[in-house]
Structure formats: structure tokens, C-alpha cells
Amino acid sequence: MHKNPISGFSKLSKIRKMQWVVENFFKDPDGVMNELISYWHPGLQSILDGFIENSIGNFPIPLGVAPNFKINGKVYAIPMAIEESSVIAAASSASKFWFDRGGFKAEVIDMKKIGQVHFKWKGDKELLFSEFDKIEKKLREDTKEITASMEERGGGIHSVKLVDFTDKIENLYQIKTEFYTCESMGANFINTILEQFSTTLKNYIVSHDIFAVKDIEIIMSILSNYTPDSIVHSEVSCHVEELINGQSIKNGKLFAEKFHTAVEIARKDPFRATTHNKGIFNGIDAVIIATGNDFRAVEACGHTYAARDGQYRSLSKCEIKNGIFRFWLDIPMAIGTVGGLTRTHPMAKRSLEMLGNPGVQELMKIVASVGLAQNFGAVKSLVTTGIQKGHMKLHLSNILTYLEADTSEKEKIMAYFKDKIVSFSEVKKILDKIRGK
Ligand code: MEV
């Protein structure tokens, strides 16, 4: 067993890395080695390996499709990469439900991204603020080359502000900058500019006699993943009577009121809000991953936004007014349709193609609408049938796959559990019985 730290691991060949892993951490090194290799993709492995460090293989997650999404009158089939059962089923059922009731109406409110240079300086605060216009000019001048092509496309640096943070952390200031990054998420663009800003700022203070204190400490220069001004809105609405739907919604008004209460609970109770928002991100993350975007960034941003007034609340809202049920979601996100994995991951490229190669604003509208649909599907189930019914069907199917049941065994067991509670031990017991064990 491996006990001491290994040095130079990253410099080992891929096979050597794998050998080290299987020999140190597995009881059956040869078997595991073969299994890892069996997950390599014959055509793409070098591309996939290029995305990260120390790659030893792939971790497959299924790519599914939720059809029938009508967003601003256009119909989409949505690619979703997700491992959790029932998510795509819920999204598909919600999209179909709203397809017949006008679909989703979505709009992008703004697209501003944010970055910060955090620095410590013990000099004259008023002087720093009074000089900042000149400093800003120099910051912009020194980043002209970096911003040129983004500016040609209509983006670039929007605003540059000096923020006094000294009441919270001694001597700490920030240069808070807003950017427009066009079709890209903009992380590299923003971080490159910020690092140049920090160099320029340092040089400015050192080279201008007006500043008596020359010692400036740059703490860090980095984009903020919180982008409350890169925000998209999506909503659905219909008359409460139109909500009536087969066996699950027999009384539109009652359903609307119960649904409304469920959303109100999530507005007021962080315990429920967290689960409620998790349901929204079930849909959002799946599209974000499928399109090669950064789901950690989108999640982090959404959760901060959910707590923007000091309490963590549901991201979606609901109202019933004059007999009209309205359900909507405002969510900030920084995503792209160029850059990152969007064009280099072959499946991300195909996912974007499935969506008709949308621009970034259209993709934001799609993502928000899927999040809203997912949320509607989950809350609709919760306040009507409960979610276990749907979940258990897929859960049962996963158990049967795990137990390597064949088609005829699957059919028998599915029929047996139609009206019974599913548990692993119970399924195994019945399967053993069928197999005569
Ligand atoms: C499960 O992944 C998501 C739900 O718990 C969301 C919700 O409760 O709203 C069903």
C-alpha cells in the first residue's frame, strides 16, 4: 500500500500513472487496469486527456434529450448530461405541459461580468480616490491591446471603480471592474485584464511622486463568479383552469394554490429553499454540462443570488392574480457559446448544434427555461402524486441493471413491483426466487 508522497507523478506517462494507481489502491491491479482502459475513447482520448492533468480515463455520464421545449415560440430538443434518474423525465413532462399552454417566455436582462483586483495600501485614502480617474485612464490604456478584439465584437471593459473595503479589512481596497464578454464566458479575458491592472496600478503608485506611500500589496486579481447583472428571466403562465391535466390536476385553482404555497415555503424556509433550488439546478447543470460550460460557476452564482437579501430563498417565484397562474425564475449566469469546452468537446459541440447553435443570450434563455421547467415538474409532483412513484420506477430499473437481470427477469419484476414498495433487498429476494436460488 502507498504510504509516502509521490513526487513527479504528473511527469509520468499515462500508463505509468495508471500502474501506480492500480498497484497501490486496488486488490486486482490487472483487472482494474483493463477496466480503466476499456473506458478510453478510441477516437477522442487525446482530446479528453488534454482537458485536465493526470487523466487516466473517462467517467461516463449519460447524455439524454428532453424534447418539446417551446421557448419564445421556438421549439427545442434539449441535450442534458446527468446521472440522476427522473430528471429528464420531469423536464420532458413539464416542457410538454407548457407546450400546450403557451410555452416559456424568456429574456436576458443584462450580461455584465465582474472582476476584482484586491490590494492593500496604507497611504492617503482621499488622495487615492481623487487620483483614481487618472489611474483608470492608465489601466484602460495598458490593456488596450488585450481588449481590442473583444471591443470589435461589441464587448470590453464597461466600468472601473475603486471600492473602499477598509472598514471590513484594514487597508484593503478593490478595483471593481465590469465587463462585457460577448459570446464567451470571459474568464480568461477578465483574468488577463485584471492581472495587467494590478501591474499597472503598482507601477502607477511607485512612479508618481504624489503618492508618499509606495508600498502597495496586490492580494489577488480574479473574476467574480457572482454576476448579478448577467441575468436571465424565464416564465410560464396560464389561467388556473388551464392547469387541469389528466389524473394529476383535476382542479386547476386548488393545484395553483397548493403550488403557490409550496413556492412560498421555499421563499421563506432555507431548508426547503435549498432542495427547491437543487431541483432547479438539476435541469440547469445538465444543460450547462452538455454544452461544455462551467456548472460550478453557474451553481455558485445562483446560490449567492438566492441569498442576496441575507436569507437563502427559492430562486423561482409564483403568483396567482385575477385567475392567472404565473411562475418565473430570474437567475444570473455567466456562460458562453465560444471558448472553454464549448467547441473543443465534441459532444458539447453537438449539443449546441442540437440547440441550433444559439448565441449566448439564446443559450441563457434556454438554460433558465429548463431550470424553471425542472422546478415546475418537481413541485408539481410534490404537491400532487409525490415524487417517489416516478423515482422508484427508474430506481427499480437501476437495481435490475446492477443485478444483471435479463429482459424476461426485468419484465417479471417490473410487473411484480407495479403496486409495491421498491427496496434493494426486496428486489434481490424476488430475483433470487425467479432464478431458483
Ligand atoms: C431531486 O433531485 C430534486 C427534488 O428534491 C427537488 C424538489 O424537492 O423541489 C425533487
Coordinates of C-alpha atoms and ligand atoms in Angstrom, one line a residue:
M1 CA 0.0 0.0 0.0
H2 CA 1.1 3.5 -0.8
K3 CA 2.2 5.5 2.3
N4 CA 4.7 8.2 1.3
P5 CA 4.0 11.1 -1.0
I6 CA 4.9 10.5 -4.6
S7 CA 6.8 13.2 -6.4
G8 CA 6.9 13.8 -10.1
F9 CA 3.6 12.0 -10.6
S10 CA 2.4 14.4 -13.3
K11 CA 5.6 13.7 -15.3
L12 CA 4.9 10.0 -15.5
S13 CA 3.4 8.6 -18.7
K14 CA -0.3 7.9 -18.6
I15 CA 0.3 4.1 -18.4
R16 CA 2.8 4.6 -15.6
K17 CA 0.3 6.8 -13.7
M18 CA -2.3 4.1 -14.1
Q19 CA 0.1 1.4 -13.0
W20 CA 0.9 3.4 -9.9
V21 CA -2.8 3.9 -9.1
V22 CA -3.9 0.3 -9.7
E23 CA -0.9 -1.2 -7.9
N24 CA -1.3 1.0 -4.8
F25 CA -5.1 1.2 -4.4
F26 CA -6.7 -1.9 -5.8
K27 CA -6.7 -5.6 -5.0
D28 CA -6.9 -6.7 -8.6
P29 CA -4.5 -4.4 -10.5
D30 CA -4.7 -6.2 -13.8
G31 CA -8.4 -6.3 -13.8
V32 CA -8.8 -2.6 -12.9
M33 CA -6.2 -1.6 -15.5
N34 CA -8.2 -3.4 -18.2
E35 CA -11.4 -1.9 -16.9
L36 CA -9.9 1.7 -17.0
I37 CA -8.6 1.1 -20.5
S38 CA -12.0 -0.2 -21.6
Y39 CA -13.4 3.3 -20.8
W40 CA -10.9 5.0 -23.1
H41 CA -12.5 6.5 -26.1
P42 CA -10.8 5.2 -29.3
G43 CA -11.1 8.4 -31.3
L44 CA -11.1 11.1 -28.7
Q45 CA -8.9 10.1 -25.8
S46 CA -6.1 12.5 -26.6
I47 CA -8.6 15.4 -26.7
L48 CA -10.2 14.4 -23.5
D49 CA -6.8 13.9 -21.8
G50 CA -5.9 17.3 -22.9
F51 CA -8.6 18.9 -20.9
I52 CA -7.1 18.0 -17.5
E53 CA -4.0 16.9 -15.7
N54 CA -3.2 13.3 -14.7
S55 CA -6.0 11.8 -16.8
I56 CA -6.3 8.1 -16.5
G57 CA -9.6 7.5 -18.3
N58 CA -13.2 8.6 -18.5
F59 CA -16.1 8.7 -16.2
P60 CA -19.2 8.3 -18.4
I61 CA -22.4 10.1 -17.6
P62 CA -25.4 9.7 -19.9
L63 CA -26.5 12.3 -22.3
G64 CA -30.3 12.5 -22.6
V65 CA -32.8 14.6 -24.5
A66 CA -35.8 16.5 -23.3
P67 CA -38.0 17.3 -26.3
N68 CA -40.9 19.7 -26.8
F69 CA -39.4 22.8 -25.2
K70 CA -41.2 25.8 -26.6
I71 CA -39.2 29.0 -25.7
N72 CA -40.3 32.3 -27.1
G73 CA -42.2 30.4 -29.8
K74 CA -39.3 28.3 -30.9
V75 CA -39.2 24.6 -30.3
Y76 CA -36.1 22.9 -28.9
A77 CA -34.9 19.4 -28.0
I78 CA -32.7 19.9 -25.0
P79 CA -29.4 17.9 -24.5
M80 CA -29.0 17.1 -20.8
A81 CA -25.9 15.3 -19.3
I82 CA -27.0 14.0 -16.0
E83 CA -26.6 10.8 -13.9
E84 CA -29.8 11.2 -11.8
S85 CA -32.8 9.3 -12.7
S86 CA -36.2 11.1 -13.2
V87 CA -34.6 14.5 -14.0
I88 CA -35.1 14.2 -17.8
A89 CA -38.5 12.6 -17.3
A90 CA -39.6 15.5 -15.2
A91 CA -38.2 18.1 -17.6
S92 CA -39.8 16.4 -20.6
S93 CA -43.2 16.2 -18.8
A94 CA -43.0 19.9 -17.8
S95 CA -42.0 21.0 -21.3
K96 CA -44.9 19.1 -22.8
F97 CA -47.3 20.5 -20.2
W98 CA -46.3 24.1 -21.0
F99 CA -46.0 23.4 -24.8
D100 CA -49.8 23.3 -24.8
R101 CA -50.1 26.4 -22.6
G102 CA -48.0 29.0 -24.5
G103 CA -44.5 27.7 -23.7
F104 CA -41.8 29.6 -21.9
K105 CA -41.2 33.3 -22.3
A106 CA -37.6 34.3 -21.6
E107 CA -35.5 37.4 -21.8
V108 CA -31.9 38.3 -21.0
I109 CA -31.9 41.4 -18.7
D110 CA -28.2 42.2 -18.8
M111 CA -24.8 40.5 -19.5
K112 CA -22.3 42.3 -17.3
K113 CA -19.5 40.3 -15.8
I114 CA -17.4 41.4 -12.8
G115 CA -13.7 41.1 -11.8
Q116 CA -11.7 42.5 -8.9
V117 CA -8.2 43.4 -8.0
H118 CA -7.8 43.3 -4.2
F119 CA -5.0 45.3 -2.8
K120 CA -3.7 46.7 0.5
W121 CA -2.3 50.2 0.7
K122 CA -1.6 52.3 3.8
G123 CA -1.5 55.7 2.0
D124 CA -3.8 58.6 1.9
K125 CA -7.3 57.3 1.1
E126 CA -8.7 60.6 -0.2
L127 CA -5.7 61.1 -2.5
L128 CA -6.2 57.6 -3.9
F129 CA -9.8 58.3 -4.7
S130 CA -9.1 61.7 -6.1
E131 CA -6.4 60.3 -8.4
F132 CA -8.5 57.3 -9.5
D133 CA -9.8 58.9 -12.7
K134 CA -6.2 59.2 -13.9
I135 CA -5.3 55.7 -12.7
E136 CA -8.4 54.3 -14.6
K137 CA -7.2 56.0 -17.7
K138 CA -3.8 54.3 -17.4
L139 CA -5.5 51.0 -16.6
R140 CA -7.5 51.2 -19.8
E141 CA -4.6 52.4 -21.8
D142 CA -2.3 49.5 -20.7
T143 CA -5.0 46.9 -21.6
K144 CA -5.9 48.3 -25.0
E145 CA -4.2 45.5 -26.9
I146 CA -5.9 42.8 -24.8
T147 CA -9.4 44.4 -25.2
A148 CA -9.1 45.3 -28.9
S149 CA -10.7 42.3 -30.5
M150 CA -13.4 42.0 -27.8
E151 CA -14.2 45.7 -28.4
E152 CA -14.5 45.0 -32.1
R153 CA -17.2 42.4 -31.2
G154 CA -19.0 44.9 -29.0
G155 CA -17.6 43.9 -25.7
G156 CA -14.7 45.0 -23.4
I157 CA -14.3 46.9 -20.2
H158 CA -17.6 48.6 -19.2
S159 CA -16.7 50.4 -15.9
V160 CA -13.8 50.6 -13.5
K161 CA -14.4 51.6 -9.9
L162 CA -12.3 51.9 -6.8
V163 CA -14.0 50.3 -3.8
D164 CA -13.1 51.2 -0.2
F165 CA -13.1 47.9 1.8
T166 CA -11.1 49.3 4.7
D167 CA -14.0 49.3 7.1
K168 CA -14.1 45.5 6.7
I169 CA -10.4 44.6 6.3
E170 CA -7.7 47.1 7.3
N171 CA -6.1 49.0 4.3
L172 CA -8.0 46.9 1.8
Y173 CA -9.3 48.3 -1.5
Q174 CA -10.7 46.8 -4.6
I175 CA -10.7 47.8 -8.2
K176 CA -14.1 46.5 -9.2
T177 CA -14.5 46.2 -13.0
E178 CA -17.4 45.4 -15.1
F179 CA -17.0 43.7 -18.5
Y180 CA -19.0 42.6 -21.5
T181 CA -17.5 39.4 -22.9
C182 CA -19.8 38.8 -25.9
E183 CA -20.3 35.1 -26.7
S184 CA -17.7 33.9 -24.3
M185 CA -18.0 33.3 -20.5
G186 CA -14.9 35.5 -20.4
A187 CA -12.9 34.1 -17.6
N188 CA -9.6 34.2 -19.4
F189 CA -10.2 37.6 -20.8
I190 CA -11.2 39.1 -17.5
N191 CA -8.4 37.5 -15.5
T192 CA -5.8 38.6 -18.1
I193 CA -7.0 42.2 -17.9
L194 CA -7.1 42.1 -14.1
E195 CA -3.5 40.9 -13.8
Q196 CA -2.4 43.7 -16.1
F197 CA -4.4 46.1 -14.0
S198 CA -2.5 45.0 -10.9
T199 CA 0.8 45.6 -12.6
T200 CA -0.3 49.0 -13.9
L201 CA -1.6 50.0 -10.5
K202 CA 1.6 49.0 -8.7
N203 CA 3.7 50.9 -11.3
Y204 CA 1.5 53.9 -11.1
I205 CA 1.8 54.3 -7.3
V206 CA 5.5 53.7 -7.4
S207 CA 6.2 56.1 -10.3
H208 CA 4.0 59.0 -9.2
D209 CA 5.6 61.4 -6.6
I210 CA 2.2 62.5 -5.4
F211 CA 1.9 59.1 -3.5
A212 CA 4.2 59.2 -0.4
V213 CA 3.5 55.6 0.4
K214 CA 5.0 53.4 -2.3
D215 CA 4.4 50.1 -0.7
I216 CA 1.3 48.5 -2.3
E217 CA 0.5 44.9 -1.8
I218 CA -1.6 43.2 -4.5
I219 CA -3.5 40.4 -2.8
M220 CA -5.1 38.9 -5.8
S221 CA -6.7 39.6 -9.2
I222 CA -9.6 37.4 -10.2
L223 CA -13.0 37.5 -11.8
S224 CA -16.1 37.2 -9.5
N225 CA -18.3 34.3 -10.2
Y226 CA -21.1 36.3 -8.7
T227 CA -22.7 38.1 -11.7
P228 CA -26.0 39.6 -10.5
D229 CA -26.0 41.8 -13.6
S230 CA -25.6 38.9 -16.1
I231 CA -29.2 37.8 -15.6
V232 CA -31.9 36.0 -17.5
H233 CA -35.7 35.7 -16.8
S234 CA -38.0 32.9 -17.8
E235 CA -41.6 32.5 -17.1
V236 CA -44.8 30.5 -17.8
S237 CA -48.3 31.5 -17.2
C238 CA -51.9 30.5 -17.9
H239 CA -55.4 30.7 -16.5
V240 CA -55.7 28.5 -13.4
E241 CA -58.5 26.5 -15.2
E242 CA -56.0 25.7 -18.0
L243 CA -53.8 23.9 -15.4
I244 CA -56.2 20.9 -15.3
N245 CA -54.2 17.9 -16.5
G246 CA -55.5 14.3 -16.6
Q247 CA -55.4 12.4 -13.4
S248 CA -52.8 14.6 -11.7
I249 CA -54.5 18.0 -11.7
K250 CA -58.3 17.8 -11.5
N251 CA -58.9 21.2 -10.0
G252 CA -56.7 24.0 -11.5
K253 CA -57.4 26.5 -8.8
L254 CA -56.7 24.2 -5.9
F255 CA -53.5 23.0 -7.7
A256 CA -52.4 26.6 -8.3
E257 CA -52.9 27.5 -4.6
K258 CA -51.0 24.4 -3.3
F259 CA -48.2 25.0 -5.8
H260 CA -48.1 28.7 -4.8
T261 CA -47.8 27.7 -1.1
A262 CA -45.0 25.3 -1.9
V263 CA -43.1 28.1 -3.6
E264 CA -43.8 30.4 -0.7
I265 CA -42.4 27.8 1.7
A266 CA -39.2 27.8 -0.4
R267 CA -39.2 31.6 -0.3
K268 CA -39.3 31.7 3.5
D269 CA -37.6 28.5 4.7
P270 CA -33.9 27.9 3.8
F271 CA -34.2 24.2 4.4
R272 CA -36.9 23.9 1.7
A273 CA -35.3 26.6 -0.4
T274 CA -32.1 24.5 -0.8
T275 CA -34.0 21.5 -2.0
H276 CA -36.2 23.6 -4.2
N277 CA -33.2 25.3 -5.8
K278 CA -31.4 21.9 -6.1
G279 CA -34.3 20.9 -8.3
I280 CA -33.8 24.0 -10.5
F281 CA -30.1 23.1 -10.8
N282 CA -30.9 19.5 -11.8
G283 CA -32.1 21.0 -15.0
I284 CA -29.6 23.9 -15.3
D285 CA -26.5 21.9 -14.6
A286 CA -27.5 19.1 -17.1
V287 CA -27.6 21.6 -19.9
I288 CA -24.6 23.5 -18.7
I289 CA -22.5 20.3 -18.7
A290 CA -23.9 19.1 -22.1
T291 CA -23.0 22.4 -23.7
G292 CA -19.4 22.4 -22.2
N293 CA -20.0 25.2 -19.7
D294 CA -18.8 25.6 -16.2
F295 CA -21.6 24.3 -13.9
R296 CA -19.6 25.1 -10.7
A297 CA -19.6 28.8 -11.7
V298 CA -23.3 28.8 -12.5
E299 CA -24.2 27.0 -9.3
A300 CA -22.1 29.2 -7.1
C301 CA -23.5 32.3 -8.7
G302 CA -27.1 31.1 -8.4
H303 CA -26.8 30.2 -4.7
T304 CA -25.2 33.6 -3.9
Y305 CA -28.1 35.3 -5.7
A306 CA -30.6 33.2 -3.8
A307 CA -29.2 34.7 -0.6
R308 CA -28.8 38.2 -1.8
D309 CA -31.1 39.8 0.8
G310 CA -29.3 38.0 3.7
Q311 CA -31.6 34.9 3.7
Y312 CA -31.3 32.0 1.3
R313 CA -34.5 31.8 -0.7
S314 CA -36.0 30.0 -3.7
L315 CA -34.8 31.4 -7.0
S316 CA -38.3 30.9 -8.5
K317 CA -41.4 32.9 -7.7
C318 CA -45.1 32.3 -8.2
E319 CA -48.2 34.4 -8.1
I320 CA -51.9 34.0 -8.8
K321 CA -53.6 37.2 -9.8
N322 CA -57.1 37.6 -11.4
G323 CA -57.2 33.9 -12.1
I324 CA -53.8 33.8 -13.8
F325 CA -51.1 31.5 -12.5
R326 CA -47.6 32.8 -13.2
F327 CA -44.4 31.0 -12.3
W328 CA -41.0 32.5 -13.1
L329 CA -37.3 32.4 -12.5
D330 CA -34.7 35.1 -12.5
I331 CA -31.2 33.7 -12.5
P332 CA -27.8 35.1 -13.0
M333 CA -25.3 33.1 -15.0
A334 CA -22.0 33.6 -16.9
I335 CA -21.8 31.1 -19.8
G336 CA -20.5 31.0 -23.3
T337 CA -21.1 29.6 -26.7
V338 CA -17.4 30.0 -27.7
G339 CA -14.3 29.4 -25.6
G340 CA -13.8 26.8 -22.9
L341 CA -15.0 23.3 -23.8
T342 CA -17.9 24.6 -25.9
R343 CA -16.2 24.0 -29.2
T344 CA -13.4 21.5 -28.2
H345 CA -15.5 18.8 -26.6
P346 CA -17.2 17.0 -29.5
M347 CA -20.3 16.3 -27.5
A348 CA -20.6 19.9 -26.4
K349 CA -20.4 21.0 -30.0
R350 CA -23.1 18.5 -30.9
S351 CA -25.3 19.7 -28.0
L352 CA -25.0 23.3 -29.2
E353 CA -25.8 22.1 -32.7
M354 CA -28.9 20.2 -31.4
L355 CA -30.0 23.6 -30.0
G356 CA -29.5 25.2 -33.4
N357 CA -26.1 26.8 -32.5
P358 CA -27.6 29.5 -30.3
G359 CA -25.8 32.7 -29.4
V360 CA -25.1 33.2 -25.7
Q361 CA -28.3 35.1 -25.0
E362 CA -30.4 32.4 -26.5
L363 CA -28.5 29.8 -24.6
M364 CA -29.1 31.7 -21.3
K365 CA -32.8 31.7 -22.1
I366 CA -32.8 28.0 -22.9
V367 CA -30.9 27.2 -19.7
A368 CA -33.2 29.3 -17.5
S369 CA -36.3 27.8 -19.1
V370 CA -35.0 24.3 -18.4
G371 CA -34.4 25.2 -14.8
L372 CA -37.9 26.6 -14.5
A373 CA -39.4 23.5 -16.2
Q374 CA -37.4 21.2 -13.9
N375 CA -38.6 23.2 -10.9
F376 CA -42.2 23.1 -12.1
G377 CA -42.0 19.3 -12.7
A378 CA -40.6 18.6 -9.3
V379 CA -43.0 20.9 -7.3
K380 CA -46.0 19.7 -9.4
S381 CA -45.1 16.1 -8.5
L382 CA -44.5 17.0 -4.8
V383 CA -47.9 18.7 -4.4
T384 CA -49.8 16.0 -6.3
T385 CA -48.6 12.4 -6.6
G386 CA -45.4 12.8 -4.6
I387 CA -42.1 12.1 -6.3
Q388 CA -41.4 8.6 -5.2
K389 CA -43.7 6.9 -7.7
G390 CA -41.7 8.2 -10.7
H391 CA -38.4 7.8 -8.9
M392 CA -39.0 4.3 -7.9
K393 CA -39.7 3.1 -11.4
L394 CA -36.2 4.2 -12.5
H395 CA -34.7 3.2 -9.2
L396 CA -36.0 -0.3 -9.8
S397 CA -34.6 -0.3 -13.3
N398 CA -31.2 0.7 -12.0
I399 CA -31.3 -2.0 -9.3
L400 CA -32.1 -4.6 -12.0
T401 CA -29.3 -3.4 -14.2
Y402 CA -27.0 -3.7 -11.2
L403 CA -28.2 -7.2 -10.5
E404 CA -27.7 -8.1 -14.2
A405 CA -31.3 -9.1 -14.7
D406 CA -32.1 -10.2 -18.3
T407 CA -35.1 -8.9 -20.2
S408 CA -37.5 -11.6 -19.1
E409 CA -36.5 -11.2 -15.4
K410 CA -36.9 -7.4 -15.8
E411 CA -40.4 -7.8 -17.2
K412 CA -41.5 -10.1 -14.4
I413 CA -40.0 -7.9 -11.6
M414 CA -41.4 -4.7 -13.1
A415 CA -44.9 -6.3 -13.1
Y416 CA -44.4 -7.5 -9.6
F417 CA -43.4 -4.1 -8.2
K418 CA -46.1 -2.2 -10.0
D419 CA -48.1 -1.6 -6.8
K420 CA -45.4 -2.4 -4.2
I421 CA -42.7 -0.5 -2.4
V422 CA -39.2 -1.0 -4.0
S423 CA -36.2 -1.7 -2.0
F424 CA -32.9 -3.3 -3.0
S425 CA -33.3 -6.3 -0.6
E426 CA -36.8 -6.9 -1.7
V427 CA -35.9 -6.8 -5.4
K428 CA -32.9 -9.1 -4.8
K429 CA -35.2 -11.5 -2.9
I430 CA -37.7 -11.8 -5.8
L431 CA -35.0 -12.0 -8.4
D432 CA -33.3 -14.9 -6.5
K433 CA -36.7 -16.6 -6.3
I434 CA -37.2 -16.3 -10.1
R435 CA -33.6 -17.6 -10.6
G436 CA -34.5 -20.5 -8.3
K437 CA -31.9 -19.6 -5.7
Ligands
MEV1 C1 -34.4 15.8 -6.5 O1 -33.2 15.7 -7.2 C2 -35.0 17.2 -6.6 C3 -36.2 17.5 -5.8 O2 -36.0 17.1 -4.5 C4 -36.5 19.0 -6.0 C5 -37.6 19.5 -5.1 O3 -37.8 18.9 -4.0 O4 -38.2 20.5 -5.5 C6 -37.4 16.7 -6.3

